[in-house]
Amino acid sequence: MKGSCGGGTFCFSSESVSMGHPDKVADQISDAVLDSLLEHDPDARVAVETLVTTGLIVLAGEVTVHNQAAEKALSKVEDTARRTVREIGYDDPTTGFDYRSCAVLRALHSQSADISRGVTSDSATQKEQGAGDQGLMFGYACDETSGLMPMPIHLARQIIARITEVREKGIIRWLRPDAKSQVSVEYQDDQPVGLRAIVLSTQHTEEALDDPNDPEAHMSDAARCTLIQEVIRPVVQRECPALWSDDIEFHINPTGRFVIGGPHGDAGLTGRKIIVDTYGGWGRHGGGAFSGKDASKVDRSAAYMARHIAKNIVAAKLARRCEIQLAYAIGVAEPVSIRVDTFGTGDAPDEALTEVVRTVFKPLTPRGIIEYLKLKRPIYLSTARYGHFGRTGAGLTWEETNRVGDLQRAVKGLVART
């Protein structure tokens, strides 16, 4: 049967969603608000959650700012939310959700004093900035792609990036912003050897139906072929041409039609796409979402740092696969644990690599991470689109592989001493 894996092989599937997916709309609004505040107050404390549904945006959470410019930006969060929705592409009131007509409700208040006392440094008492909450964060990297990401999530994201491109450029006129992709990759000996199935569901106008005047009509075969030829095929042939074959099973809008979509079709919430945001299910996840949170929240900053460490280890060819776990206690600066797992692919024992990480990347305190990765800048809206990892671009410091030489020297020195 197509799509099945056996006989020494296995399949792994990952999904991605477009910027017009309801949950991603919420993520982008939360991060747009965060950026608008960090632009004027790098020390702003922000934890903003967003809900979107038919004709409505709700903003809730905790915000503390420290100057008048940031207070003015905070007073304009409604404008920030509307501008973000417009940039996504929801500008047609007939879709049930558009930037002009939707209502925006806000329920924002200042950060709890009990939390603030744990995460605020004090030079008088030499108290170090502590973690904003307890929790565990993971970072992952592997050598399957040039971005050192697993192949399934990489392809799923590239397909979403391509469908957004053809929509925004008008190459396919009947596309609307909401879309989802899913890619199933066949592995043998832990290496990608084929594509078993690709799923692509995208919101569209009636123009894509086999009978635009029939309310029960399905997407036409011609429209499905257009999506394969204009969206999927170019991505696969650019990223992994050897994996393209006639055996790939395509599921294009498998329900038949997707006219009703976006927040009108499903409510969206910040933080519900944490696997899409990270490694597509391949690496572990600690459970904490990213969007709408400033870097004092280790859910975000420590996850970025863990990715940076894992990526540098793989880039240094010290392992083919690497996962880093960092764990923190609220109000405590130093991590309570650090773990390296190379899944048997490391050139040195995991325990030795853990000690190397402690040496090369210290301090792994919230303040140390924030300063090292320069996380007080307004850079976060772009991360809410197409994933937080495996990308290049200005400001994505956690994707830099600038510690390769340090790691190689540290491992060499450790081996020499033993």
CSV table of C-alpha atoms in Angstrom, one decimal:
chain,number,residue,atom,x,y,z
A,1,MET,CA,0.0,0.0,0.0
A,2,LYS,CA,1.3,3.5,-0.8
A,3,GLY,CA,2.6,5.3,2.2
A,4,SER,CA,3.4,2.2,4.3
A,5,CYS,CA,6.9,1.6,5.6
A,6,GLY,CA,8.5,-1.7,6.6
A,7,GLY,CA,11.4,-4.0,6.0
A,8,GLY,CA,14.0,-2.0,7.8
A,9,THR,CA,12.6,1.4,7.0
A,10,PHE,CA,10.4,3.8,8.8
A,11,CYS,CA,8.3,6.9,8.0
A,12,PHE,CA,8.1,10.1,9.9
A,13,SER,CA,5.6,12.9,9.2
A,14,SER,CA,5.6,16.6,10.2
A,15,GLU,CA,3.2,19.4,9.4
A,16,SER,CA,3.4,23.1,9.0
A,17,VAL,CA,0.8,25.9,8.8
A,18,SER,CA,0.6,29.2,7.0
A,19,MET,CA,0.5,32.7,8.4
A,20,GLY,CA,-3.2,32.7,7.8
A,21,HIS,CA,-3.9,29.7,10.0
A,22,PRO,CA,-6.0,30.8,13.0
A,23,ASP,CA,-3.4,29.8,15.6
A,24,LYS,CA,-0.6,31.4,13.6
A,25,VAL,CA,-2.7,34.6,13.3
A,26,ALA,CA,-2.8,34.7,17.1
A,27,ASP,CA,0.9,34.0,17.4
A,28,GLN,CA,1.8,36.8,15.0
A,29,ILE,CA,-0.4,39.3,16.7
A,30,SER,CA,1.2,38.4,20.1
A,31,ASP,CA,4.7,38.8,18.7
A,32,ALA,CA,3.8,42.0,16.8
A,33,VAL,CA,2.7,43.5,20.2
A,34,LEU,CA,5.9,42.3,21.8
A,35,ASP,CA,8.0,43.9,19.0
A,36,SER,CA,6.1,47.1,19.3
A,37,LEU,CA,7.0,47.4,22.9
A,38,LEU,CA,10.6,46.2,22.7
A,39,GLU,CA,11.2,48.8,20.0
A,40,HIS,CA,10.8,51.5,22.7
A,41,ASP,CA,11.6,49.6,25.9
A,42,PRO,CA,14.1,46.7,25.6
A,43,ASP,CA,13.4,45.8,29.2
A,44,ALA,CA,9.7,45.5,28.7
A,45,ARG,CA,8.1,42.5,30.4
A,46,VAL,CA,5.6,41.0,28.1
A,47,ALA,CA,3.3,37.9,28.1
A,48,VAL,CA,0.5,38.5,25.7
A,49,GLU,CA,-2.0,35.8,24.6
A,50,THR,CA,-4.3,36.3,21.6
A,51,LEU,CA,-7.6,34.7,20.7
A,52,VAL,CA,-9.1,35.2,17.2
A,53,THR,CA,-12.5,34.1,16.0
A,54,THR,CA,-15.2,35.4,13.7
A,55,GLY,CA,-15.0,39.2,13.7
A,56,LEU,CA,-13.0,39.3,17.0
A,57,ILE,CA,-9.5,39.6,18.4
A,58,VAL,CA,-9.0,39.3,22.2
A,59,LEU,CA,-5.7,40.3,23.8
A,60,ALA,CA,-5.0,39.2,27.3
A,61,GLY,CA,-2.0,38.9,29.6
A,62,GLU,CA,0.7,40.9,31.5
A,63,VAL,CA,2.7,43.8,30.3
A,64,THR,CA,5.1,46.1,32.2
A,65,VAL,CA,6.9,48.9,30.4
A,66,HIS,CA,9.2,51.6,31.7
A,67,ASN,CA,8.9,54.8,29.6
A,68,GLN,CA,6.3,57.0,27.9
A,69,ALA,CA,7.2,55.8,24.4
A,70,ALA,CA,6.5,52.2,25.3
A,71,GLU,CA,3.3,53.2,27.1
A,72,LYS,CA,2.1,55.0,23.9
A,73,ALA,CA,2.9,51.8,21.9
A,74,LEU,CA,0.9,49.8,24.5
A,75,SER,CA,-2.0,52.1,24.1
A,76,LYS,CA,-2.0,51.4,20.3
A,77,VAL,CA,-2.1,47.6,20.5
A,78,GLU,CA,-5.4,47.6,18.6
A,79,ASP,CA,-3.7,49.3,15.7
A,80,THR,CA,-0.8,46.8,15.9
A,81,ALA,CA,-3.3,43.9,15.8
A,82,ARG,CA,-5.2,45.2,12.8
A,83,ARG,CA,-2.0,46.0,10.9
A,84,THR,CA,-0.8,42.4,11.5
A,85,VAL,CA,-4.1,41.0,10.2
A,86,ARG,CA,-3.8,43.2,7.1
A,87,GLU,CA,-0.3,42.0,6.4
A,88,ILE,CA,-1.4,38.4,6.7
A,89,GLY,CA,-3.9,39.0,4.0
A,90,TYR,CA,-7.3,39.1,5.7
A,91,ASP,CA,-8.7,42.2,4.0
A,92,ASP,CA,-12.0,40.9,2.6
A,93,PRO,CA,-15.0,41.2,4.9
A,94,THR,CA,-16.9,38.4,3.1
A,95,THR,CA,-14.4,35.9,4.6
A,96,GLY,CA,-15.8,36.6,8.1
A,97,PHE,CA,-12.6,38.0,9.4
A,98,ASP,CA,-10.8,41.2,8.2
A,99,TYR,CA,-8.6,43.9,9.6
A,100,ARG,CA,-11.1,46.7,9.1
A,101,SER,CA,-14.3,45.3,10.6
A,102,CYS,CA,-13.0,42.9,13.4
A,103,ALA,CA,-13.5,44.1,17.0
A,104,VAL,CA,-10.4,44.2,19.3
A,105,LEU,CA,-10.8,43.6,23.0
A,106,ARG,CA,-7.9,44.0,25.4
A,107,ALA,CA,-7.5,42.7,28.9
A,108,LEU,CA,-3.8,43.6,29.7
A,109,HIS,CA,-2.4,44.3,33.1
A,110,SER,CA,1.1,44.6,34.7
A,111,GLN,CA,3.3,41.7,35.6
A,112,SER,CA,2.7,40.1,39.0
A,113,ALA,CA,5.0,41.6,41.7
A,114,ASP,CA,5.6,38.1,43.0
A,115,ILE,CA,7.0,37.0,39.6
A,116,SER,CA,8.9,40.2,39.1
A,117,ARG,CA,10.9,39.9,42.3
A,118,GLY,CA,12.2,36.5,41.0
A,119,VAL,CA,13.3,37.7,37.6
A,120,THR,CA,14.6,41.2,38.3
A,121,SER,CA,18.3,41.6,39.1
A,122,ASP,CA,19.4,43.8,41.9
A,123,SER,CA,22.9,45.4,41.7
A,124,ALA,CA,22.7,46.5,45.4
A,125,THR,CA,22.4,42.9,46.6
A,126,GLN,CA,24.2,41.4,43.6
A,127,LYS,CA,21.2,39.3,42.9
A,128,GLU,CA,21.3,37.7,39.5
A,129,GLN,CA,18.3,37.8,37.2
A,130,GLY,CA,16.4,34.5,37.7
A,131,ALA,CA,14.3,32.4,35.4
A,132,GLY,CA,10.7,33.7,34.7
A,133,ASP,CA,9.3,30.3,35.5
A,134,GLN,CA,10.3,26.7,36.1
A,135,GLY,CA,10.4,24.4,33.2
A,136,LEU,CA,12.4,22.3,30.7
A,137,MET,CA,13.5,23.4,27.2
A,138,PHE,CA,14.9,21.4,24.4
A,139,GLY,CA,17.0,22.2,21.3
A,140,TYR,CA,17.6,19.8,18.4
A,141,ALA,CA,19.7,19.6,15.3
A,142,CYS,CA,20.6,17.0,12.7
A,143,ASP,CA,22.6,16.8,9.5
A,144,GLU,CA,19.6,15.9,7.2
A,145,THR,CA,19.3,19.4,5.6
A,146,SER,CA,21.5,22.5,5.1
A,147,GLY,CA,19.7,24.2,7.9
A,148,LEU,CA,20.5,21.2,10.2
A,149,MET,CA,16.8,20.4,10.6
A,150,PRO,CA,14.8,17.2,10.1
A,151,MET,CA,13.7,16.7,6.5
A,152,PRO,CA,10.0,16.4,7.2
A,153,ILE,CA,9.5,19.7,8.9
A,154,HIS,CA,11.9,21.5,6.6
A,155,LEU,CA,9.9,20.4,3.5
A,156,ALA,CA,6.5,21.1,5.2
A,157,ARG,CA,7.7,24.7,5.9
A,158,GLN,CA,9.1,25.2,2.5
A,159,ILE,CA,5.8,24.2,0.9
A,160,ILE,CA,3.9,26.7,3.1
A,161,ALA,CA,6.4,29.4,2.2
A,162,ARG,CA,5.9,28.6,-1.5
A,163,ILE,CA,2.1,28.7,-1.3
A,164,THR,CA,2.3,32.0,0.5
A,165,GLU,CA,4.6,33.3,-2.2
A,166,VAL,CA,2.3,32.3,-5.1
A,167,ARG,CA,-0.7,33.8,-3.3
A,168,GLU,CA,1.0,37.1,-2.5
A,169,LYS,CA,2.4,37.4,-6.1
A,170,GLY,CA,-0.9,36.6,-7.7
A,171,ILE,CA,0.5,33.5,-9.4
A,172,ILE,CA,-2.5,31.5,-8.2
A,173,ARG,CA,-5.4,34.1,-7.9
A,174,TRP,CA,-7.9,31.9,-6.1
A,175,LEU,CA,-5.8,31.2,-3.0
A,176,ARG,CA,-6.6,32.6,0.5
A,177,PRO,CA,-4.4,32.9,3.5
A,178,ASP,CA,-5.2,29.7,5.5
A,179,ALA,CA,-3.2,26.6,4.6
A,180,LYS,CA,-1.6,23.5,6.1
A,181,SER,CA,1.0,21.1,4.8
A,182,GLN,CA,2.2,17.7,5.9
A,183,VAL,CA,5.1,15.6,4.6
A,184,SER,CA,5.8,11.9,5.3
A,185,VAL,CA,9.5,11.0,4.7
A,186,GLU,CA,10.8,7.4,4.4
A,187,TYR,CA,14.0,6.7,6.2
A,188,GLN,CA,16.5,3.9,5.9
A,189,ASP,CA,19.5,3.7,8.3
A,190,ASP,CA,18.3,7.1,9.7
A,191,GLN,CA,18.7,8.8,6.3
A,192,PRO,CA,15.9,10.2,4.2
A,193,VAL,CA,15.4,7.9,1.1
A,194,GLY,CA,12.0,8.8,-0.2
A,195,LEU,CA,8.8,10.8,0.1
A,196,ARG,CA,5.7,8.6,0.9
A,197,ALA,CA,2.9,11.2,1.1
A,198,ILE,CA,2.4,15.0,0.9
A,199,VAL,CA,-0.8,16.6,2.2
A,200,LEU,CA,-1.7,20.2,1.3
A,201,SER,CA,-4.9,21.8,2.3
A,202,THR,CA,-5.5,25.4,1.4
A,203,GLN,CA,-8.3,27.9,1.7
A,204,HIS,CA,-9.6,29.1,-1.7
A,205,THR,CA,-12.3,31.1,-3.5
A,206,GLU,CA,-15.1,29.5,-5.5
A,207,GLU,CA,-13.0,29.9,-8.6
A,208,ALA,CA,-11.0,26.8,-7.6
A,209,LEU,CA,-14.2,24.6,-7.6
A,210,ASP,CA,-15.3,22.4,-10.5
A,211,ASP,CA,-18.6,24.3,-10.5
A,212,PRO,CA,-18.3,27.8,-8.8
A,213,ASN,CA,-22.1,28.1,-8.6
A,214,ASP,CA,-22.7,24.8,-6.8
A,215,PRO,CA,-22.4,25.1,-3.0
A,216,GLU,CA,-21.5,21.4,-2.8
A,217,ALA,CA,-18.9,21.5,-5.5
A,218,HIS,CA,-15.4,20.2,-4.8
A,219,MET,CA,-12.0,21.6,-5.8
A,220,SER,CA,-11.4,20.8,-9.4
A,221,ASP,CA,-8.7,18.4,-10.6
A,222,ALA,CA,-7.1,21.3,-12.5
A,223,ALA,CA,-6.8,23.3,-9.3
A,224,ARG,CA,-5.2,20.3,-7.5
A,225,CYS,CA,-2.7,19.8,-10.4
A,226,THR,CA,-1.9,23.5,-10.2
A,227,LEU,CA,-1.0,23.2,-6.6
A,228,ILE,CA,1.2,20.2,-7.2
A,229,GLN,CA,3.0,21.8,-10.2
A,230,GLU,CA,3.3,25.3,-8.8
A,231,VAL,CA,3.8,24.7,-5.1
A,232,ILE,CA,4.9,21.2,-4.2
A,233,ARG,CA,7.1,20.1,-7.1
A,234,PRO,CA,9.3,23.2,-7.2
A,235,VAL,CA,10.0,22.9,-3.5
A,236,VAL,CA,11.0,19.2,-3.6
A,237,GLN,CA,13.1,19.6,-6.7
A,238,ARG,CA,14.9,22.5,-5.2
A,239,GLU,CA,15.4,21.0,-1.7
A,240,CYS,CA,15.8,17.3,-2.4
A,241,PRO,CA,15.5,16.4,-6.1
A,242,ALA,CA,16.5,12.8,-5.6
A,243,LEU,CA,13.4,12.2,-3.5
A,244,TRP,CA,10.9,13.2,-6.2
A,245,SER,CA,9.2,10.2,-7.7
A,246,ASP,CA,5.9,9.1,-9.3
A,247,ASP,CA,5.2,7.0,-6.1
A,248,ILE,CA,4.5,10.0,-3.9
A,249,GLU,CA,0.9,10.0,-2.7
A,250,PHE,CA,-0.7,13.4,-2.9
A,251,HIS,CA,-3.7,14.5,-0.8
A,252,ILE,CA,-4.7,18.0,-2.0
A,253,ASN,CA,-7.7,19.5,-0.1
A,254,PRO,CA,-8.8,16.0,0.8
A,255,THR,CA,-12.2,17.1,2.2
A,256,GLY,CA,-13.0,18.4,-1.3
A,257,ARG,CA,-13.4,22.2,-0.5
A,258,PHE,CA,-11.9,24.8,1.8
A,259,VAL,CA,-13.8,28.0,1.1
A,260,ILE,CA,-14.5,28.8,4.8
A,261,GLY,CA,-11.2,29.2,6.6
A,262,GLY,CA,-9.1,31.4,8.8
A,263,PRO,CA,-10.5,32.6,12.2
A,264,HIS,CA,-14.0,32.4,10.7
A,265,GLY,CA,-13.6,28.6,10.2
A,266,ASP,CA,-11.8,27.9,13.5
A,267,ALA,CA,-10.9,29.9,16.5
A,268,GLY,CA,-7.2,30.5,17.0
A,269,LEU,CA,-5.1,30.8,20.1
A,270,THR,CA,-1.5,31.8,20.8
A,271,GLY,CA,0.8,28.9,21.5
A,272,ARG,CA,-1.1,26.0,20.0
A,273,LYS,CA,1.4,25.2,17.3
A,274,ILE,CA,4.5,24.5,19.4
A,275,ILE,CA,5.5,21.4,17.3
A,276,VAL,CA,5.1,23.4,14.1
A,277,ASP,CA,7.2,26.1,15.7
A,278,THR,CA,10.1,23.7,16.5
A,279,TYR,CA,11.1,20.4,15.0
A,280,GLY,CA,7.9,18.9,13.7
A,281,GLY,CA,7.8,16.3,16.5
A,282,TRP,CA,11.2,14.9,15.9
A,283,GLY,CA,12.9,16.5,18.9
A,284,ARG,CA,11.3,16.6,22.3
A,285,HIS,CA,9.4,19.6,23.5
A,286,GLY,CA,9.1,21.0,27.0
A,287,GLY,CA,5.6,22.3,26.5
A,288,GLY,CA,6.2,26.0,26.7
A,289,ALA,CA,5.1,28.2,23.8
A,290,PHE,CA,7.2,31.1,22.5
A,291,SER,CA,5.0,33.9,20.9
A,292,GLY,CA,4.1,36.9,22.9
A,293,LYS,CA,6.8,36.3,25.5
A,294,ASP,CA,9.8,38.5,26.1
A,295,ALA,CA,13.2,36.8,26.6
A,296,SER,CA,13.0,36.8,30.4
A,297,LYS,CA,10.7,33.9,29.9
A,298,VAL,CA,13.0,30.9,29.6
A,299,ASP,CA,10.3,29.0,27.6
A,300,ARG,CA,11.5,31.1,24.7
A,301,SER,CA,15.1,32.2,25.5
A,302,ALA,CA,16.4,28.9,26.8
A,303,ALA,CA,14.7,27.0,23.9
A,304,TYR,CA,16.6,29.3,21.5
A,305,MET,CA,19.8,28.7,23.3
A,306,ALA,CA,19.3,25.0,23.4
A,307,ARG,CA,18.9,25.0,19.6
A,308,HIS,CA,22.0,27.2,19.2
A,309,ILE,CA,24.1,24.7,21.2
A,310,ALA,CA,22.7,21.6,19.4
A,311,LYS,CA,23.2,23.2,16.0
A,312,ASN,CA,26.8,24.2,16.7
A,313,ILE,CA,27.6,20.6,17.9
A,314,VAL,CA,26.2,19.2,14.7
A,315,ALA,CA,27.9,21.9,12.6
A,316,ALA,CA,31.2,21.0,14.3
A,317,LYS,CA,30.6,17.4,13.2
A,318,LEU,CA,30.8,16.2,16.7
A,319,ALA,CA,27.5,14.4,16.2
A,320,ARG,CA,25.1,13.7,13.4
A,321,ARG,CA,22.1,14.3,15.7
A,322,CYS,CA,22.0,16.2,18.9
A,323,GLU,CA,19.4,17.2,21.5
A,324,ILE,CA,20.0,19.6,24.4
A,325,GLN,CA,17.9,19.8,27.5
A,326,LEU,CA,18.0,22.8,29.8
A,327,ALA,CA,15.9,23.1,33.0
A,328,TYR,CA,15.3,26.0,35.3
A,329,ALA,CA,13.6,26.9,38.6
A,330,ILE,CA,11.6,30.1,38.9
A,331,GLY,CA,13.7,32.9,40.3
A,332,VAL,CA,17.0,30.9,40.1
A,333,ALA,CA,19.6,32.0,37.6
A,334,GLU,CA,21.6,28.9,36.9
A,335,PRO,CA,20.0,25.9,35.1
A,336,VAL,CA,19.2,23.1,37.5
A,337,SER,CA,20.2,20.6,34.8
A,338,ILE,CA,21.9,20.4,31.4
A,339,ARG,CA,21.9,17.3,29.2
A,340,VAL,CA,23.3,16.4,25.8
A,341,ASP,CA,22.0,13.4,23.9
A,342,THR,CA,23.6,12.5,20.6
A,343,PHE,CA,21.6,9.3,20.1
A,344,GLY,CA,24.8,7.3,19.6
A,345,THR,CA,26.1,9.5,16.8
A,346,GLY,CA,28.6,11.5,18.9
A,347,ASP,CA,32.4,11.6,18.5
A,348,ALA,CA,32.6,11.9,22.2
A,349,PRO,CA,30.5,10.5,25.1
A,350,ASP,CA,27.4,12.5,25.9
A,351,GLU,CA,28.7,13.1,29.4
A,352,ALA,CA,31.9,14.6,28.0
A,353,LEU,CA,29.9,16.8,25.6
A,354,THR,CA,27.8,18.0,28.5
A,355,GLU,CA,30.9,19.2,30.3
A,356,VAL,CA,32.1,20.9,27.1
A,357,VAL,CA,28.8,22.7,26.8
A,358,ARG,CA,29.0,23.9,30.3
A,359,THR,CA,32.4,25.3,29.6
A,360,VAL,CA,31.9,26.8,26.1
A,361,PHE,CA,28.5,28.3,26.6
A,362,LYS,CA,28.6,29.6,30.1
A,363,PRO,CA,26.8,31.4,31.6
A,364,LEU,CA,23.5,29.7,30.7
A,365,THR,CA,21.6,32.1,33.0
A,366,PRO,CA,18.6,34.0,31.7
A,367,ARG,CA,20.7,37.2,31.6
A,368,GLY,CA,23.7,35.4,30.0
A,369,ILE,CA,21.5,33.9,27.3
A,370,ILE,CA,19.7,37.2,26.6
A,371,GLU,CA,23.0,39.1,26.3
A,372,TYR,CA,24.7,36.4,24.2
A,373,LEU,CA,21.8,36.0,21.7
A,374,LYS,CA,20.9,39.7,21.8
A,375,LEU,CA,17.2,38.9,22.6
A,376,LYS,CA,16.0,42.4,23.7
A,377,ARG,CA,15.5,43.5,20.1
A,378,PRO,CA,12.1,43.6,18.2
A,379,ILE,CA,12.8,40.6,16.1
A,380,TYR,CA,10.0,38.2,17.0
A,381,LEU,CA,7.2,38.7,14.5
A,382,SER,CA,9.1,37.0,11.7
A,383,THR,CA,9.7,33.9,14.0
A,384,ALA,CA,5.9,33.4,14.2
A,385,ARG,CA,5.9,32.6,10.5
A,386,TYR,CA,7.5,29.4,9.1
A,387,GLY,CA,9.0,28.3,12.4
A,388,HIS,CA,11.6,29.6,14.9
A,389,PHE,CA,14.4,27.3,13.8
A,390,GLY,CA,16.2,26.2,10.7
A,391,ARG,CA,16.0,29.6,9.1
A,392,THR,CA,18.4,32.4,8.1
A,393,GLY,CA,17.8,36.1,8.5
A,394,ALA,CA,18.8,39.2,10.3
A,395,GLY,CA,18.5,38.8,14.1
A,396,LEU,CA,18.2,35.1,14.3
A,397,THR,CA,21.3,34.8,16.4
A,398,TRP,CA,20.5,31.3,17.7
A,399,GLU,CA,20.9,30.0,14.2
A,400,GLU,CA,24.5,31.1,13.9
A,401,THR,CA,27.2,28.5,14.0
A,402,ASN,CA,29.9,30.7,15.4
A,403,ARG,CA,31.1,28.4,18.2
A,404,VAL,CA,32.1,25.5,16.0
A,405,GLY,CA,35.9,26.1,16.5
A,406,ASP,CA,35.4,26.6,20.3
A,407,LEU,CA,33.6,23.3,20.6
A,408,GLN,CA,36.1,21.4,18.5
A,409,ARG,CA,39.0,22.7,20.5
A,410,ALA,CA,37.3,22.0,23.8
A,411,VAL,CA,36.6,18.4,22.8
A,412,LYS,CA,40.1,17.9,21.6
A,413,GLY,CA,41.5,19.3,24.9
A,414,LEU,CA,39.2,17.0,26.9
A,415,VAL,CA,40.3,14.0,25.0
A,416,ALA,CA,44.0,14.9,25.4
A,417,ARG,CA,43.5,15.2,29.2
A,418,THR,CA,41.9,11.8,29.4
